[in-house]
Each structure stands twice: as structure tokens, then as C-alpha cells.
PDB file of C-alpha atoms and ligand atoms in Angstrom:
ATOM      1  CA  MET F   1     -42.462  28.376  44.447  1.00 49.00           C
ATOM      2  CA  HIS F   2     -43.008  27.906  41.223  1.00 50.00           C
ATOM      3  CA  ASP F   3     -45.324  24.767  40.093  1.00 51.00           C
ATOM      4  CA  TYR F   4     -44.213  23.288  37.074  1.00 51.00           C
ATOM      5  CA  SER F   5     -46.953  20.854  36.436  1.00 50.00           C
ATOM      6  CA  ASP F   6     -49.027  22.989  34.625  1.00 51.00           C
ATOM      7  CA  ASP F   7     -46.188  23.830  32.086  1.00 54.00           C
ATOM      8  CA  LEU F   8     -45.416  19.956  31.876  1.00 54.00           C
ATOM      9  CA  GLN F   9     -49.321  19.473  30.607  1.00 59.00           C
ATOM     10  CA  GLY F  10     -50.220  19.957  27.121  1.00 63.00           C
ATOM     11  CA  TYR F  11     -46.951  18.868  26.505  1.00 69.00           C
ATOM     12  CA  GLU F  12     -46.365  16.118  24.194  1.00 75.00           C
ATOM     13  CA  TRP F  13     -43.082  13.948  24.417  1.00 82.00           C
ATOM     14  CA  PRO F  14     -42.406  13.833  20.823  1.00 88.00           C
ATOM     15  CA  ALA F  15     -43.695   9.896  19.569  1.00 93.00           C
ATOM     16  CA  CYS F  16     -42.596   8.052  16.573  1.00 96.00           C
ATOM     17  CA  VAL F  17     -45.325   8.157  13.797  1.00 95.00           C
ATOM     18  CA  THR F  18     -45.690   4.794  12.917  1.00 95.00           C
ATOM     19  CA  PRO F  19     -48.571   3.040  13.997  1.00 93.00           C
ATOM     20  CA  ARG F  20     -48.637   0.746  16.164  1.00 90.00           C
ATOM     21  CA  CYS F  21     -45.439   1.735  16.968  1.00 94.00           C
ATOM     22  CA  ASN F  22     -46.249   5.000  18.459  1.00 88.00           C
ATOM     23  CA  ARG F  23     -42.590   5.045  20.615  1.00 91.00           C
ATOM     24  CA  GLN F  24     -41.614   8.047  22.629  1.00 91.00           C
ATOM     25  CA  LEU F  25     -38.248   8.970  20.428  1.00 92.00           C
ATOM     26  CA  TRP F  26     -35.014   9.166  22.612  1.00 90.00           C
ATOM     27  CA  VAL F  27     -33.832  12.669  23.504  1.00 87.00           C
ATOM     28  CA  ALA F  28     -30.705  11.404  20.574  1.00 88.00           C
ATOM     29  CA  GLU F  29     -33.721  10.875  17.930  1.00 89.00           C
ATOM     30  CA  ALA F  30     -35.014  14.398  18.485  1.00 86.00           C
ATOM     31  CA  GLY F  31     -36.192  15.954  14.959  1.00 89.00           C
ATOM     32  CA  ARG F  32     -36.974  12.694  13.878  1.00 94.00           C
ATOM     33  CA  TRP F  33     -40.344  11.463  12.584  1.00 96.00           C
ATOM     34  CA  ALA F  34     -39.733   7.397  12.874  1.00 97.00           C
ATOM     35  CA  CYS F  35     -37.880   5.730  15.286  1.00 96.00           C
ATOM     36  CA  ARG F  36     -34.744   4.262  15.103  1.00 96.00           C
ATOM     37  CA  PRO F  37     -35.800   0.601  15.452  1.00 96.00           C
ATOM     38  CA  CYS F  38     -38.449   1.260  12.856  1.00 97.00           C
ATOM     39  CA  GLU F  39     -35.951   2.490  10.414  1.00 97.00           C
ATOM     40  CA  ASP F  40     -33.888  -1.045  11.293  1.00 97.00           C
ATOM     41  CA  LYS F  41     -36.645  -3.011  10.907  1.00 97.00           C
ATOM     42  CA  THR F  42     -38.023  -1.129   7.393  1.00 98.00           C
ATOM     43  CA  ALA F  43     -34.915  -1.545   6.024  1.00 98.00           C
ATOM     44  CA  ALA F  44     -34.258  -4.851   6.862  1.00 97.00           C
ATOM     45  CA  ARG F  45     -37.603  -5.568   5.203  1.00 98.00           C
ATOM     46  CA  ILE F  46     -36.784  -3.706   2.314  1.00 97.00           C
ATOM     47  CA  THR F  47     -33.701  -5.684   1.670  1.00 97.00           C
ATOM     48  CA  GLU F  48     -35.399  -8.824   1.699  1.00 97.00           C
ATOM     49  CA  LEU F  49     -38.231  -8.012  -0.639  1.00 97.00           C
ATOM     50  CA  PRO F  50     -36.119  -8.989  -3.908  1.00 96.00           C
ATOM     51  CA  GLY F  51     -35.702 -12.495  -2.714  1.00 93.00           C
ATOM     52  CA  LEU F  52     -39.276 -12.991  -1.475  1.00 93.00           C
ATOM     53  CA  PHE F  53     -40.575 -11.804  -5.135  1.00 93.00           C
ATOM     54  CA  ALA F  54     -37.956 -13.889  -6.750  1.00 89.00           C
ATOM     55  CA  GLN F  55     -39.177 -17.149  -4.694  1.00 85.00           C
ATOM     56  CA  LEU F  56     -43.195 -16.019  -5.094  1.00 85.00           C
ATOM     57  CA  ASN F  57     -42.372 -15.326  -9.041  1.00 84.00           C
ATOM     58  CA  THR F  58     -41.778 -19.099  -9.928  1.00 76.00           C
ATOM     59  CA  THR F  59     -44.264 -21.932 -11.255  1.00 55.00           C
ATOM     60  CA  ALA F  60     -44.362 -23.811  -7.755  1.00 50.00           C
ATOM     61  CA  MET F  61     -46.202 -20.907  -6.008  1.00 59.00           C
ATOM     62  CA  LEU F  62     -48.268 -19.947  -8.885  1.00 58.00           C
ATOM     63  CA  MET F  63     -49.351 -23.368  -8.520  1.00 58.00           C
ATOM     64  CA  LYS F  64     -49.787 -23.557  -4.949  1.00 52.00           C
ATOM     65  CA  GLY F  65     -52.771 -25.590  -3.648  1.00 50.00           C
ATOM     66  CA  ALA F  66     -53.726 -25.932  -7.352  1.00 50.00           C
ATOM     67  CA  SER F  67     -54.140 -29.403  -5.974  1.00 45.00           C
ATOM     68  CA  ARG F  68     -56.457 -28.701  -2.634  1.00 44.00           C
ATOM     69  CA  ILE F  69     -59.664 -30.618  -2.667  1.00 41.00           C
ATOM     70  CA  SER F  70     -62.396 -28.182  -1.780  1.00 43.00           C
ATOM     71  CA  GLY F  71     -66.135 -28.619  -1.446  1.00 40.00           C
ATOM     72  CA  PRO F  72     -67.718 -31.804   0.105  1.00 41.00           C
ATOM     73  CA  SER F  73     -67.248 -35.565  -0.428  1.00 39.00           C
ATOM     74  CA  GLY F  74     -65.355 -35.021  -3.737  1.00 41.00           C
ATOM     75  CA  SER F  75     -67.752 -35.570  -6.136  1.00 38.00           C
ATOM     76  CA  LYS F  76     -67.433 -32.747  -9.235  1.00 42.00           C
ATOM     77  CA  THR F  77     -64.052 -31.432  -7.625  1.00 39.00           C
ATOM     78  CA  PRO F  78     -63.670 -28.139  -9.655  1.00 39.00           C
ATOM     79  CA  PRO F  79     -60.097 -27.467 -10.956  1.00 43.00           C
ATOM     80  CA  ILE F  80     -58.101 -25.045  -8.472  1.00 44.00           C
ATOM     81  CA  PRO F  81     -56.812 -22.108 -10.276  1.00 50.00           C
ATOM     82  CA  PRO F  82     -52.878 -21.031  -9.601  1.00 55.00           C
ATOM     83  CA  ARG F  83     -53.315 -18.788  -6.250  1.00 65.00           C
ATOM     84  CA  LEU F  84     -54.584 -15.552  -7.386  1.00 67.00           C
ATOM     85  CA  ASP F  85     -52.947 -13.956  -4.614  1.00 74.00           C
ATOM     86  CA  VAL F  86     -49.544 -14.763  -5.469  1.00 78.00           C
ATOM     87  CA  LEU F  87     -50.509 -13.624  -8.952  1.00 77.00           C
ATOM     88  CA  ASN F  88     -51.821 -10.431  -7.709  1.00 81.00           C
ATOM     89  CA  LEU F  89     -48.349  -9.651  -5.814  1.00 88.00           C
ATOM     90  CA  VAL F  90     -45.917 -10.545  -8.578  1.00 88.00           C
ATOM     91  CA  GLY F  91     -47.811  -8.631 -11.335  1.00 84.00           C
ATOM     92  CA  PRO F  92     -47.314  -5.335 -12.566  1.00 85.00           C
ATOM     93  CA  GLY F  93     -50.215  -4.103  -9.577  1.00 88.00           C
ATOM     94  CA  GLY F  94     -48.279  -6.349  -6.635  1.00 92.00           C
ATOM     95  CA  ILE F  95     -45.032  -5.422  -4.911  1.00 96.00           C
ATOM     96  CA  ALA F  96     -43.342  -3.385  -7.928  1.00 95.00           C
ATOM     97  CA  ALA F  97     -46.724  -0.816  -8.115  1.00 95.00           C
ATOM     98  CA  LYS F  98     -46.956  -0.447  -3.739  1.00 96.00           C
ATOM     99  CA  LEU F  99     -42.782  -0.099  -4.442  1.00 97.00           C
ATOM    100  CA  SER F 100     -43.325   2.724  -7.064  1.00 96.00           C
ATOM    101  CA  ALA F 101     -45.858   4.716  -5.170  1.00 96.00           C
ATOM    102  CA  ILE F 102     -43.811   4.549  -2.119  1.00 97.00           C
ATOM    103  CA  GLU F 103     -40.600   5.922  -3.928  1.00 97.00           C
ATOM    104  CA  ASP F 104     -42.899   8.675  -5.809  1.00 96.00           C
ATOM    105  CA  SER F 105     -44.262  10.029  -2.386  1.00 96.00           C
ATOM    106  CA  TRP F 106     -41.278  10.229  -1.409  1.00 97.00           C
ATOM    107  CA  ARG F 107     -39.717  12.022  -4.828  1.00 97.00           C
ATOM    108  CA  SER F 108     -42.394  14.293  -4.970  1.00 96.00           C
ATOM    109  CA  ALA F 109     -41.450  15.328  -1.055  1.00 96.00           C
ATOM    110  CA  LEU F 110     -37.859  15.821  -2.098  1.00 96.00           C
ATOM    111  CA  GLY F 111     -39.061  17.832  -4.745  1.00 96.00           C
ATOM    112  CA  TRP F 112     -37.496  15.329  -7.512  1.00 95.00           C
ATOM    113  CA  THR F 113     -38.864  13.936 -10.410  1.00 92.00           C
ATOM    114  CA  ILE F 114     -40.869  11.174 -10.135  1.00 87.00           C
ATOM    115  CA  ALA F 115     -39.524   7.549 -11.082  1.00 83.00           C
ATOM    116  CA  PRO F 116     -38.652   6.339 -14.692  1.00 85.00           C
ATOM    117  CA  TRP F 117     -39.925   3.436 -15.869  1.00 86.00           C
ATOM    118  CA  ARG F 118     -38.232   0.753 -15.535  1.00 88.00           C
ATOM    119  CA  GLY F 119     -40.100  -2.307 -16.901  1.00 90.00           C
ATOM    120  CA  SER F 120     -41.683  -5.371 -15.492  1.00 91.00           C
ATOM    121  CA  PRO F 121     -41.501  -6.271 -11.660  1.00 92.00           C
ATOM    122  CA  ALA F 122     -38.676  -8.267 -12.132  1.00 91.00           C
ATOM    123  CA  GLN F 123     -36.543  -5.419 -13.060  1.00 94.00           C
ATOM    124  CA  ALA F 124     -37.836  -2.566 -11.315  1.00 95.00           C
ATOM    125  CA  ILE F 125     -38.144  -3.915  -8.128  1.00 96.00           C
ATOM    126  CA  PRO F 126     -34.326  -3.829  -7.496  1.00 96.00           C
ATOM    127  CA  ASP F 127     -34.430  -0.169  -8.366  1.00 96.00           C
ATOM    128  CA  HIS F 128     -36.997   0.737  -6.159  1.00 97.00           C
ATOM    129  CA  VAL F 129     -35.195  -1.199  -3.190  1.00 97.00           C
ATOM    130  CA  ARG F 130     -32.349   0.276  -3.889  1.00 97.00           C
ATOM    131  CA  PHE F 131     -34.077   3.783  -4.260  1.00 97.00           C
ATOM    132  CA  LEU F 132     -35.902   3.277  -0.582  1.00 98.00           C
ATOM    133  CA  ARG F 133     -32.700   1.908   1.364  1.00 97.00           C
ATOM    134  CA  ASP F 134     -30.116   4.798   0.329  1.00 97.00           C
ATOM    135  CA  ASN F 135     -33.466   7.338   1.251  1.00 98.00           C
ATOM    136  CA  LEU F 136     -34.841   5.380   4.173  1.00 98.00           C
ATOM    137  CA  LEU F 137     -32.804   7.423   6.644  1.00 97.00           C
ATOM    138  CA  TRP F 138     -33.920  11.010   5.001  1.00 97.00           C
ATOM    139  CA  ALA F 139     -37.311   9.266   5.562  1.00 98.00           C
ATOM    140  CA  CYS F 140     -37.887   8.605   9.084  1.00 98.00           C
ATOM    141  CA  SER F 141     -35.947  11.798   9.716  1.00 97.00           C
ATOM    142  CA  SER F 142     -37.657  14.528   7.670  1.00 96.00           C
ATOM    143  CA  TYR F 143     -40.922  13.101   6.164  1.00 97.00           C
ATOM    144  CA  GLU F 144     -43.985  13.581   8.359  1.00 95.00           C
ATOM    145  CA  SER F 145     -46.049  10.588   6.487  1.00 96.00           C
ATOM    146  CA  VAL F 146     -43.092   7.981   6.755  1.00 97.00           C
ATOM    147  CA  GLY F 147     -45.159   5.925   9.055  1.00 97.00           C
ATOM    148  CA  GLN F 148     -48.018   5.287   6.750  1.00 97.00           C
ATOM    149  CA  ASP F 149     -45.055   4.160   4.518  1.00 98.00           C
ATOM    150  CA  ILE F 150     -43.263   2.219   6.951  1.00 98.00           C
ATOM    151  CA  ASP F 151     -46.385   0.394   8.052  1.00 97.00           C
ATOM    152  CA  ASP F 152     -47.340  -0.343   4.336  1.00 97.00           C
ATOM    153  CA  LEU F 153     -44.104  -2.137   3.654  1.00 98.00           C
ATOM    154  CA  ARG F 154     -44.304  -4.148   7.018  1.00 97.00           C
ATOM    155  CA  LYS F 155     -47.925  -5.450   5.468  1.00 96.00           C
ATOM    156  CA  LEU F 156     -46.172  -6.274   2.161  1.00 96.00           C
ATOM    157  CA  HIS F 157     -43.330  -7.839   3.427  1.00 97.00           C
ATOM    158  CA  GLY F 158     -45.474  -9.877   6.006  1.00 95.00           C
ATOM    159  CA  GLU F 159     -47.624 -10.955   2.950  1.00 92.00           C
ATOM    160  CA  CYS F 160     -44.985 -12.316   0.932  1.00 91.00           C
ATOM    161  CA  ALA F 161     -42.981 -13.686   3.581  1.00 90.00           C
ATOM    162  CA  ALA F 162     -46.555 -15.804   4.268  1.00 86.00           C
ATOM    163  CA  LEU F 163     -46.978 -16.740   1.189  1.00 83.00           C
ATOM    164  CA  ALA F 164     -43.478 -17.661   0.487  1.00 81.00           C
ATOM    165  CA  ALA F 165     -42.756 -19.853   3.821  1.00 78.00           C
ATOM    166  CA  GLY F 166     -46.430 -21.680   2.631  1.00 68.00           C
ATOM    167  CA  GLU F 167     -44.797 -23.096  -0.070  1.00 57.00           C
ATOM    168  CA  LYS F 168     -41.804 -25.935   0.313  1.00 52.00           C
ATOM    169  CA  ARG F 169     -43.789 -28.683  -1.704  1.00 52.00           C
ATOM    170  CA  PRO F 170     -41.475 -29.486  -4.761  1.00 53.00           C
ATOM    171  CA  GLY F 171     -42.043 -31.433  -7.935  1.00 59.00           C
ATOM    172  CA  ARG F 172     -44.778 -31.898  -9.852  1.00 68.00           C
ATOM    173  CA  VAL F 173     -48.554 -30.189  -8.623  1.00 72.00           C
ATOM    174  CA  GLN F 174     -52.090 -31.292  -9.957  1.00 77.00           C
ATOM    175  CA  ILE F 175     -53.874 -28.056 -11.952  1.00 82.00           C
ATOM    176  CA  GLY F 176     -57.182 -29.652 -12.605  1.00 85.00           C
ATOM    177  CA  ALA F 177     -58.740 -31.299 -16.203  1.00 89.00           C
ATOM    178  CA  CYS F 178     -57.303 -30.243 -19.596  1.00 94.00           C
ATOM    179  CA  PRO F 179     -60.513 -27.761 -21.052  1.00 93.00           C
ATOM    180  CA  THR F 180     -59.173 -28.095 -24.545  1.00 94.00           C
ATOM    181  CA  PRO F 181     -62.252 -28.568 -26.654  1.00 91.00           C
ATOM    182  CA  VAL F 182     -63.025 -31.822 -28.432  1.00 89.00           C
ATOM    183  CA  ASP F 183     -65.109 -33.947 -30.054  1.00 85.00           C
ATOM    184  CA  ASP F 184     -67.698 -34.608 -28.127  1.00 79.00           C
ATOM    185  CA  GLY F 185     -66.940 -32.586 -24.794  1.00 83.00           C
ATOM    186  CA  TRP F 186     -63.384 -31.349 -23.822  1.00 88.00           C
ATOM    187  CA  CYS F 187     -59.984 -33.280 -23.526  1.00 94.00           C
ATOM    188  CA  GLY F 188     -60.133 -34.222 -19.686  1.00 91.00           C
ATOM    189  CA  THR F 189     -56.687 -35.212 -19.104  1.00 93.00           C
ATOM    190  CA  ALA F 190     -55.394 -34.480 -15.731  1.00 90.00           C
ATOM    191  CA  LEU F 191     -52.818 -31.556 -16.157  1.00 89.00           C
ATOM    192  CA  THR F 192     -49.653 -31.333 -14.013  1.00 83.00           C
ATOM    193  CA  ALA F 193     -47.314 -28.198 -14.072  1.00 79.00           C
ATOM    194  CA  SER F 194     -43.663 -28.705 -12.675  1.00 69.00           C
ATOM    195  CA  THR F 195     -42.219 -26.730  -9.928  1.00 60.00           C
ATOM    196  CA  GLY F 196     -39.024 -26.166 -12.599  1.00 59.00           C
ATOM    197  CA  SER F 197     -40.978 -24.893 -15.642  1.00 66.00           C
ATOM    198  CA  HIS F 198     -43.168 -22.189 -16.367  1.00 72.00           C
ATOM    199  CA  ARG F 199     -44.897 -24.377 -19.186  1.00 81.00           C
ATOM    200  CA  VAL F 200     -47.899 -27.044 -18.624  1.00 87.00           C
ATOM    201  CA  HIS F 201     -48.120 -29.437 -21.847  1.00 91.00           C
ATOM    202  CA  CYS F 202     -51.326 -31.718 -21.958  1.00 94.00           C
ATOM    203  CA  GLY F 203     -50.040 -35.656 -22.510  1.00 92.00           C
ATOM    204  CA  GLY F 204     -53.819 -35.968 -24.150  1.00 93.00           C
ATOM    205  CA  CYS F 205     -54.528 -33.546 -26.468  1.00 95.00           C
ATOM    206  CA  GLY F 206     -50.885 -32.116 -26.808  1.00 95.00           C
ATOM    207  CA  ALA F 207     -52.238 -28.049 -25.785  1.00 95.00           C
ATOM    208  CA  ARG F 208     -49.641 -26.424 -24.336  1.00 93.00           C
ATOM    209  CA  TRP F 209     -49.693 -22.833 -22.265  1.00 90.00           C
ATOM    210  CA  ASP F 210     -46.954 -21.217 -21.288  1.00 84.00           C
ATOM    211  CA  GLY F 211     -46.859 -18.160 -18.590  1.00 76.00           C
ATOM    212  CA  LEU F 212     -48.862 -16.353 -16.488  1.00 72.00           C
ATOM    213  CA  GLY F 213     -51.085 -14.339 -19.533  1.00 78.00           C
ATOM    214  CA  GLU F 214     -52.090 -17.971 -20.765  1.00 84.00           C
ATOM    215  CA  TRP F 215     -52.113 -19.843 -17.450  1.00 81.00           C
ATOM    216  CA  ARG F 216     -54.853 -17.188 -16.875  1.00 80.00           C
ATOM    217  CA  GLU F 217     -56.649 -18.710 -20.132  1.00 87.00           C
ATOM    218  CA  LEU F 218     -56.217 -22.311 -18.847  1.00 88.00           C
ATOM    219  CA  ARG F 219     -58.214 -21.347 -15.838  1.00 84.00           C
ATOM    220  CA  ALA F 220     -60.829 -19.320 -17.342  1.00 86.00           C
ATOM    221  CA  ALA F 221     -61.212 -22.095 -19.321  1.00 89.00           C
ATOM    222  CA  GLN F 222     -61.497 -24.772 -17.225  1.00 87.00           C
ATOM    223  CA  GLU F 223     -63.811 -23.241 -14.969  1.00 85.00           C
ATOM    224  CA  ALA F 224     -65.901 -22.615 -18.670  1.00 87.00           C
ATOM    225  CA  ALA F 225     -65.898 -26.340 -18.694  1.00 86.00           C
ATOM    226  CA  THR F 226     -66.482 -27.138 -15.264  1.00 83.00           C
ATOM    227  CA  ALA F 227     -69.623 -25.000 -15.275  1.00 86.00           C
ATOM    228  CA  GLU F 228     -70.796 -26.480 -18.387  1.00 85.00           C
ATOM    229  CA  GLN F 229     -70.166 -30.043 -17.088  1.00 82.00           C
ATOM    230  CA  ALA F 230     -72.610 -29.742 -14.336  1.00 85.00           C
ATOM    231  CA  ARG F 231     -75.364 -27.487 -16.593  1.00 88.00           C
ATOM    232  CA  GLN F 232     -75.053 -31.020 -18.522  1.00 85.00           C
ATOM    233  CA  ALA F 233     -75.439 -33.335 -15.495  1.00 85.00           C
ATOM    234  CA  ALA F 234     -78.297 -31.057 -14.462  1.00 88.00           C
ATOM    235  CA  GLU F 235     -80.201 -31.373 -17.440  1.00 88.00           C
ATOM    236  CA  GLN F 236     -79.675 -35.439 -17.309  1.00 84.00           C
ATOM    237  CA  GLY F 237     -81.068 -35.585 -13.717  1.00 82.00           C
ATOM    238  CA  GLU F 238     -84.011 -33.915 -14.757  1.00 78.00           C
ATOM    239  CA  ALA F 239     -84.280 -35.773 -18.125  1.00 75.00           C
ATOM    240  CA  ALA F 240     -84.325 -39.069 -16.049  1.00 72.00           C
ATOM    241  CA  ALA F 241     -86.869 -37.761 -13.638  1.00 66.00           C
TER     242      ALA F 241
HETATM  243 ZN1   ZN X   1     -41.328   3.248  15.854  1.00 64.68          ZN
HETATM  244 ZN1   ZN X   2     -55.709 -31.939 -23.246  1.00 64.68          ZN
END
């Protein structure tokens, strides 16, 4: 009688290549790299990305946490900048760059030319999403490295969803003191940002900041002003001692 156990040893039933899944494939999934549930979940995540991007790409998100008090006792509370994690995600190196890298690796595996330049993240993301959705079945079936991309898309979606879920507060948020230089120091008026506008306007000195680039400048100026204030306070402390 033939003992089949030897034949079965060393034979591994094919499993999904997605990290953290590794589910054994069904017979109907034979020949695939990633399992069908991974494909379905990934399709849903890809589809949600443009909406999450739009939600993150608002003043409210960029200003989230801006009024949070940090440090003990509340004295000399430094201005808290707009959340850099959000800025990074909606900037050119964020969601758009990650989707673009995946699209290019799929295009390369398909023997296609790399994706054309598609403009700003807001313009490019819908196009990347369309490409990835259209070719997801191919990738799960025929692209050996798809598991890493599925895992990267899961992490990207999770990061965006967590940040978007944390931002529900409407209205105005405190974003620290106005750092505009005036005669003997700086303006110091408390600045606020509105969820409905990309503009910050100082009611004290009339300074304006509009959009991401200028907000970064505002933040840098606030940090410089805070550092200078701390230095002066230390000097006064020494002089009094
Ligand atoms: Zn899977
Ligand atoms: Zn001012």
C-alpha cells in the first residue's frame, strides 16, 4: 500500500501573499497571488481614499490640534503648528506619491510606460485611484509583489481614516500668537483659523497668511518668536538675579 504522507510532505498549499493575511487559497482562487477577500478590502479602501483626501485637505484638518496646550503649568505655552502629519499626507509626498509609486510598479510589471504627470495631489489622486481599481484584479492574480502593495494601501487608508475621524470640531481654532515684527517686539495678537477658509488674518496688525506655503512660514515665524521670547526672559532673569 502506497503511503501518500511522504508525497504531501514538502508540499505547501498556496496561500495569499498579503502580509497579515496569508490565508490558504481556495481551489477557485488557484493561480492567484492575493486572495479574493484581500482584493475586495483593497478595492473598498482605494475607493475611499479620494474622499478621505478631500476631508484631510481642509483648513480644519490642517489646524487640528493647533489650540492644544502642551507642557506643564501653562506658562509660556508655545504656539502649536498645524499638524505636520496631515500636511505631509495631503502634500505632494503624501497620499499622491504613495499611489503613484504603486501605479508605476504595476505599469512596469505590465510592460507599460510610467504614468504621465498629473498635477497637484488633488488632481492626481482620482486618476491614480481609477488606475489601481481598474487593474486590481490583474495585480491580485498576476503580480507577485502585490501583497506589499495591499499592505501599504491598508496602512495608508488607516492613517487617513484615523486622522479624518479625529477631526469633527467645526468653527474657529486657536493657532497661536501673531509673530509679525512691530516696533518693540512682535504683534502677539491671538490668531484663529476658520474651518471654512484657507486664510489666516491678524486682527491686530492686519497680516495675512493664505494656504499651505504661507502657513509653514507662519509656523516658522511663531517658533522663532517663541524662542526669542524665551531667550529674553532668561536674560531678564539673569539681570534680576
Ligand atoms: Zn489575503
Ligand atoms: Zn498681528
